[in-house]
Coordinates of N, CA and C in Angstrom, one line a residue:
X1 N 127.6 104.9 101.8 CA 126.8 103.9 102.0 C 125.9 103.6 100.9
X2 N 125.3 101.9 101.0 CA 124.7 101.5 99.3 C 123.1 102.1 99.8
X3 N 122.8 102.1 98.4 CA 120.9 102.8 98.3 C 120.6 102.0 98.0
X4 N 120.7 100.6 97.4 CA 119.7 99.8 97.2 C 119.8 98.6 98.4
X5 N 120.2 99.5 100.1 CA 119.7 98.4 101.2 C 118.0 97.9 101.7
X6 N 117.5 97.1 101.6 CA 116.6 97.2 101.7 C 115.9 97.7 102.5
X7 N 116.4 98.3 103.3 CA 115.4 99.6 104.4 C 115.2 101.1 103.8
X8 N 116.2 100.8 102.8 CA 115.6 102.6 101.8 C 115.3 102.7 100.4
X9 N 114.7 101.2 99.9 CA 113.7 100.4 99.3 C 112.2 100.6 100.0
X10 N 112.4 99.7 100.8 CA 111.3 99.7 101.5 C 110.9 101.3 101.9
X11 N 111.2 102.3 102.7 CA 110.9 103.6 102.6 C 110.5 104.2 101.2
X12 N 110.9 104.4 100.2 CA 111.1 104.5 99.1 C 109.1 104.5 98.3
X13 N 109.3 102.6 98.9 CA 107.6 102.4 98.5 C 107.1 102.6 99.5
X14 N 107.2 102.6 100.0 CA 106.6 103.2 102.1 C 105.9 105.0 101.3
X15 N 106.7 105.4 101.6 CA 106.3 106.7 100.7 C 105.8 107.2 99.1
X16 N 106.0 106.1 98.3 CA 105.0 106.5 96.9 C 103.9 105.4 97.3
X17 N 103.6 105.0 98.5 CA 102.1 104.0 98.5 C 101.8 105.4 99.2
X18 N 102.2 105.7 100.4 CA 101.9 107.0 100.8 C 100.6 108.0 99.9
X19 N 101.6 108.0 99.1 CA 101.0 109.3 98.0 C 100.4 108.7 97.2
X20 N 100.0 107.4 96.8 CA 99.0 107.0 95.8 C 97.7 107.1 97.1
X21 N 97.8 106.8 98.5 CA 96.7 106.8 99.2 C 95.9 108.0 99.1
X22 N 97.0 109.3 99.3 CA 96.6 110.8 98.8 C 96.0 111.4 98.1
X23 N 96.9 110.8 97.6 CA 95.8 110.8 95.8 C 94.8 110.5 95.8
X24 N 93.9 109.3 95.9 CA 92.9 108.6 95.9 C 92.4 108.8 97.3
X25 N 92.5 109.1 98.1 CA 92.0 110.3 99.4 C 91.2 111.3 99.1
X26 N 92.3 112.2 97.9 CA 91.9 113.6 97.7 C 90.8 113.5 96.8
X27 N 90.9 112.8 95.5 CA 89.8 112.4 94.2 C 88.7 112.0 95.3
X28 N 88.8 111.4 96.0 CA 87.4 110.5 96.7 C 86.5 112.2 97.2
X29 N 87.7 113.0 97.5 CA 86.8 114.3 98.3 C 86.4 114.9 97.0
X30 N 87.4 114.9 96.1 CA 86.4 115.4 95.1 C 85.4 115.6 93.8
X31 N 85.2 113.8 94.0 CA 84.4 113.6 94.0 C 82.7 113.5 94.5
X32 N 82.9 113.4 96.0 CA 82.2 114.4 96.8 C 81.7 114.7 96.7
X33 N 82.7 116.6 96.5 CA 81.8 117.8 95.9 C 81.6 117.7 95.0
X34 N 82.0 116.9 94.3 CA 80.8 117.3 92.2 C 79.4 116.7 93.0
X35 N 79.2 115.8 93.5 CA 77.6 114.9 94.0 C 76.6 116.2 94.5
X36 N 77.8 116.3 94.9 CA 76.9 117.4 96.5 C 76.6 118.8 95.2
X37 N 77.2 119.5 95.0 CA 77.4 120.1 93.8 C 76.1 119.9 92.4
X38 N 76.2 118.6 92.3 CA 74.9 117.8 91.1 C 74.2 118.6 92.0
X39 N 73.4 117.6 93.0 CA 72.9 117.6 93.9 C 71.8 118.8 94.3
X40 N 72.7 120.2 94.0 CA 72.0 121.4 94.3 C 72.2 121.6 92.9
X41 N 72.2 121.3 91.9 CA 72.3 121.6 90.3 C 70.6 121.3 90.4
X42 N 70.7 120.1 91.0 CA 69.2 119.3 90.4 C 67.9 119.5 91.9
X43 N 68.4 120.7 92.4 CA 67.2 121.2 94.0 C 67.2 122.4 92.9
X44 N 68.1 123.0 92.5 CA 67.7 124.1 91.9 C 67.2 124.2 90.4
X45 N 66.7 123.2 89.1 CA 66.2 123.1 88.5 C 64.6 122.6 88.9
X46 N 64.6 121.4 90.0 CA 63.2 121.0 90.3 C 62.8 122.8 91.3
X47 N 63.2 123.7 91.7 CA 62.8 124.4 91.8 C 62.4 125.3 91.0
X48 N 62.8 125.6 90.4 CA 61.9 126.1 88.9 C 61.2 125.5 87.7
X49 N 60.8 124.3 88.0 CA 59.4 123.7 88.0 C 60.4 122.9 86.3
X50 N 61.4 122.3 86.6 CA 62.2 121.7 85.7 C 62.7 120.2 86.1
X51 N 61.5 119.7 86.5 CA 62.2 118.1 87.6 C 60.9 117.5 85.6
X52 N 62.2 116.4 86.2 CA 61.5 115.1 85.7 C 62.5 113.7 86.2
X53 N 61.0 113.1 86.1 CA 61.7 111.8 87.2 C 62.5 111.2 86.5
X54 N 62.6 111.1 85.1 CA 64.8 110.9 84.9 C 65.2 111.6 85.1
X55 N 66.1 112.1 86.1 CA 66.9 112.8 86.1 C 68.1 113.4 85.3
X56 N 68.2 111.9 84.6 CA 69.9 111.3 84.3 C 69.5 111.2 82.0
X57 N 68.5 111.8 82.3 CA 68.7 112.2 80.7 C 69.2 113.0 80.0
X58 N 69.8 114.0 80.9 CA 70.7 115.2 80.4 C 71.7 114.7 79.3

């Protein structure tokens, strides 16, 4: 069987694309988790009296 047939090429391309999408989705989830953690840290700092209107100055 010839490995250069279009069906095997499409399957490899589809698998590779699926992997890219899955990696991207994992990174998006991690990004959301990090943003949530940042919010928690800022809320804790505010609760301790360290709140500044320009919180991104750090």
